[in-house]
Short mmCIF file of C-alpha atoms in Angstrom, two decimals:
data_model
loop_
_atom_site.label_atom_id
_atom_site.label_comp_id
_atom_site.label_asym_id
_atom_site.label_seq_id
_atom_site.Cartn_x
_atom_site.Cartn_y
_atom_site.Cartn_z
CA CYS A 1 64.05 95.78 38.26
CA GLY A 2 67.42 95.37 36.75
CA ASN A 3 70.48 93.30 38.52
CA ASP A 4 71.55 96.62 40.21
CA GLU A 5 68.34 97.05 42.53
CA LEU A 6 68.06 93.74 43.48
CA ALA A 7 71.91 93.33 44.08
CA ILE A 8 71.18 96.59 46.39
CA GLY A 9 67.72 94.59 47.90
CA VAL A 10 70.13 91.51 48.51
CA MET A 11 73.19 93.68 50.24
CA ARG A 12 70.54 95.27 52.56
CA ALA A 13 68.98 92.39 53.24
CA LEU A 14 72.00 90.72 54.18
CA ALA A 15 73.35 93.44 56.36
CA GLU A 16 70.02 93.39 57.96
CA ALA A 17 70.13 89.77 58.88
CA GLY A 18 73.92 90.74 60.37
CA THR A 19 75.63 89.24 57.60
CA GLU A 20 78.21 92.05 56.00
CA HIS A 21 81.26 90.15 55.09
CA PRO A 22 80.87 87.00 54.03
CA ARG A 23 84.17 85.10 53.02
CA ARG A 24 82.70 81.72 51.53
CA VAL A 25 79.72 81.83 49.79
CA ASP A 26 77.14 79.10 48.58
CA VAL A 27 74.87 80.21 45.59
CA LEU A 28 71.92 77.76 44.99
CA GLY A 29 70.94 78.18 41.21
CA SER A 30 72.61 80.31 38.29
CA GLY A 31 70.24 82.36 36.82
CA ALA A 32 69.62 86.18 36.93
CA THR A 33 69.06 86.13 40.55
CA ALA A 34 72.50 84.58 40.96
CA ARG A 35 73.93 86.98 39.03
CA SER A 36 72.60 89.69 40.83
CA THR A 37 73.78 87.80 44.26
CA LEU A 38 76.89 87.72 42.81
CA LEU A 39 76.87 91.34 42.61
CA ALA A 40 76.10 92.03 46.08
CA VAL A 41 77.99 89.43 47.87
CA HIS A 42 81.18 90.95 45.64
CA ARG A 43 80.81 94.31 47.12
CA LEU A 44 80.45 92.70 50.56
CA GLY A 45 83.96 91.63 49.95
CA ALA A 46 83.19 87.66 49.34
CA ARG A 47 85.82 86.40 46.95
CA GLN A 48 84.89 82.63 46.96
CA MET A 49 82.07 80.80 45.69
CA ARG A 50 80.59 77.91 45.16
CA PHE A 51 77.59 77.41 42.71
CA VAL A 52 75.67 74.30 43.66
CA VAL A 53 73.49 73.65 40.39
CA ARG A 54 71.63 70.94 38.93
CA GLU A 55 73.78 70.31 35.87
CA ARG A 56 76.04 73.16 34.86
CA VAL A 57 76.47 77.14 35.37
CA ARG A 58 75.06 78.99 33.09
CA PRO A 59 77.47 80.95 30.64
CA GLU A 60 76.49 84.31 31.23
CA THR A 61 76.71 83.68 35.30
CA ALA A 62 80.61 82.15 34.86
CA ALA A 63 81.27 84.93 33.07
CA LEU A 64 80.06 87.60 35.52
CA ALA A 65 82.12 85.55 38.29
CA ASP A 66 85.13 85.58 36.34
CA ARG A 67 84.90 89.22 35.16
CA LEU A 68 84.62 90.13 39.26
CA GLY A 69 87.42 88.07 39.87
CA LEU A 70 85.50 85.41 41.98
CA VAL A 71 87.48 82.30 42.87
CA THR A 72 84.52 79.67 41.69
CA GLU A 73 83.62 76.27 42.26
CA VAL A 74 80.78 74.16 40.86
CA VAL A 75 79.21 71.58 42.76
CA ARG A 76 76.43 69.43 41.85
CA TYR A 77 73.11 69.09 43.83
CA ASP A 78 73.85 65.59 44.78
CA GLU A 79 77.44 66.26 45.90
CA TRP A 80 76.33 69.59 47.97
CA GLY A 81 76.07 68.01 51.47
CA ARG A 82 79.48 66.39 51.17
CA SER A 83 81.92 68.31 49.27
CA GLY A 84 84.18 70.93 50.99
CA PRO A 85 84.26 73.34 53.73
CA PRO A 86 80.73 74.79 55.16
CA ALA A 87 80.03 78.23 53.75
CA ASP A 88 79.82 81.77 55.70
CA LEU A 89 76.84 82.42 53.61
CA VAL A 90 74.27 79.84 51.26
CA VAL A 91 71.87 82.25 49.04
CA SER A 92 69.21 80.13 47.15
CA THR A 93 68.18 81.58 44.24
CA VAL A 94 66.15 78.81 42.95
CA PRO A 95 62.15 78.44 42.52
CA ALA A 96 59.94 76.76 45.02
CA GLY A 97 60.30 73.17 44.97
CA ALA A 98 63.97 73.34 43.22
CA THR A 99 66.35 73.38 46.40
CA PRO A 100 68.87 70.24 46.28
CA PRO A 101 67.69 67.66 48.75
CA VAL A 102 70.22 67.55 51.69
CA ASP A 103 70.18 66.04 55.13
CA ARG A 104 72.40 68.70 56.62
CA VAL A 105 73.23 72.05 54.91
CA PRO A 106 76.94 72.73 55.07
CA LEU A 107 76.80 75.99 57.08
CA ALA A 108 79.34 77.27 58.88
CA GLU A 109 78.94 78.19 62.70
CA GLY A 110 77.11 81.59 62.87
CA GLY A 111 76.75 81.24 59.08
CA LEU A 112 73.45 82.32 57.35
CA VAL A 113 71.03 80.88 54.89
CA PHE A 114 69.56 83.44 52.94
CA ASP A 115 66.51 82.32 50.74
CA VAL A 116 65.33 84.65 48.05
CA LEU A 117 61.90 83.29 48.44
CA TYR A 118 59.07 84.84 50.26
CA ALA A 119 56.08 82.46 49.50
CA PRO A 120 55.55 79.48 50.43
CA TRP A 121 57.10 80.63 53.75
CA PRO A 122 59.27 78.68 55.37
CA THR A 123 60.94 76.74 52.45
CA PRO A 124 62.19 73.30 52.88
CA LEU A 125 65.53 74.90 53.05
CA VAL A 126 64.89 77.08 55.99
CA GLU A 127 63.03 74.21 57.78
CA ALA A 128 66.15 72.34 57.53
CA VAL A 129 68.80 74.93 58.54
CA ARG A 130 66.80 76.06 61.37
CA GLN A 131 66.03 72.23 62.41
CA GLN A 132 69.87 72.07 62.53
CA GLY A 133 70.27 75.41 64.68
CA GLY A 134 71.14 77.72 62.08
CA ARG A 135 69.80 80.97 61.10
CA ALA A 136 67.91 81.47 57.96
CA VAL A 137 65.93 84.56 56.42
CA GLY A 138 63.72 85.05 53.65
CA GLY A 139 63.60 87.38 50.65
CA GLY A 140 60.43 89.41 51.71
CA THR A 141 63.50 91.73 53.20
CA MET A 142 65.08 91.95 49.98
CA LEU A 143 62.09 92.65 48.25
CA LEU A 144 61.63 95.77 50.55
CA HIS A 145 64.71 96.98 50.58
CA GLN A 146 64.67 96.50 46.36
CA ALA A 147 61.78 98.77 46.55
CA VAL A 148 62.57 101.40 48.45
CA VAL A 149 65.41 101.83 45.86
CA GLN A 150 62.84 101.40 43.02
CA VAL A 151 60.94 104.53 44.58
CA GLU A 152 63.84 106.67 45.32
CA LEU A 153 65.02 106.20 41.64
CA MET A 154 61.67 106.86 40.21
CA THR A 155 60.84 109.74 42.48
CA GLY A 156 63.99 111.50 42.93
CA ARG A 157 63.05 111.53 47.27
CA PRO A 158 63.32 109.23 50.10
CA ALA A 159 61.49 106.41 49.91
CA PRO A 160 58.80 105.78 52.89
CA GLU A 161 60.62 102.66 54.32
CA GLU A 162 59.29 102.37 57.39
CA ALA A 163 55.72 102.63 55.84
CA MET A 164 56.67 100.53 53.31
CA ARG A 165 58.04 97.69 56.13
CA ALA A 166 54.64 97.71 57.79
CA ALA A 167 52.56 97.40 54.64
CA LEU A 168 54.74 94.26 53.64
CA ALA A 169 54.42 93.03 57.01
CA THR A 170 51.07 92.49 56.45
CA ARG A 171 51.11 89.82 54.10
CA LEU A 172 55.00 88.69 55.13
CA PRO A 173 55.15 88.68 58.89
CA GLU A 174 58.74 87.69 58.52
CA VAL A 175 59.61 91.36 57.38
CA ALA A 176 58.40 93.02 60.42
CA ARG A 177 61.23 91.02 62.41
CA ARG A 178 64.88 92.56 62.32
#
């Protein structure tokens, strides 16, 4: 899967979750999935990003943010819950167990946390957000939309999205919800 297919998967998953025009975005991590996330949220109109990282943003990710014209800030894991205004959208692109420890996720009222993980589910980040009354979704829907794009690219025909959703929902029940 290329960055563009993953970016489309992220965009469609965010739209399905009701987040189409985030203004301020926090991205946890700075690897390949973070780069796809940058493409997605830029296409959705985001112009301000805060990278939440253990130590530093990967150079290729910082370069992409610059090329896209994003205004960026870098915050270390241990400072995240205490720095700056809350985000409209928080996207976690880090592997299981790598989420920063937070007592309270800095999420604006009505905002969304999108954790690209789909197993194990729910993640500690998602549980924390839900405990504070926020909305959170997982990566299963992104996986679905990414697969739909790939099937269409490979076959040149429309993908059977509802059949794919039903099949994926047998393993990831969160995907069945809309």
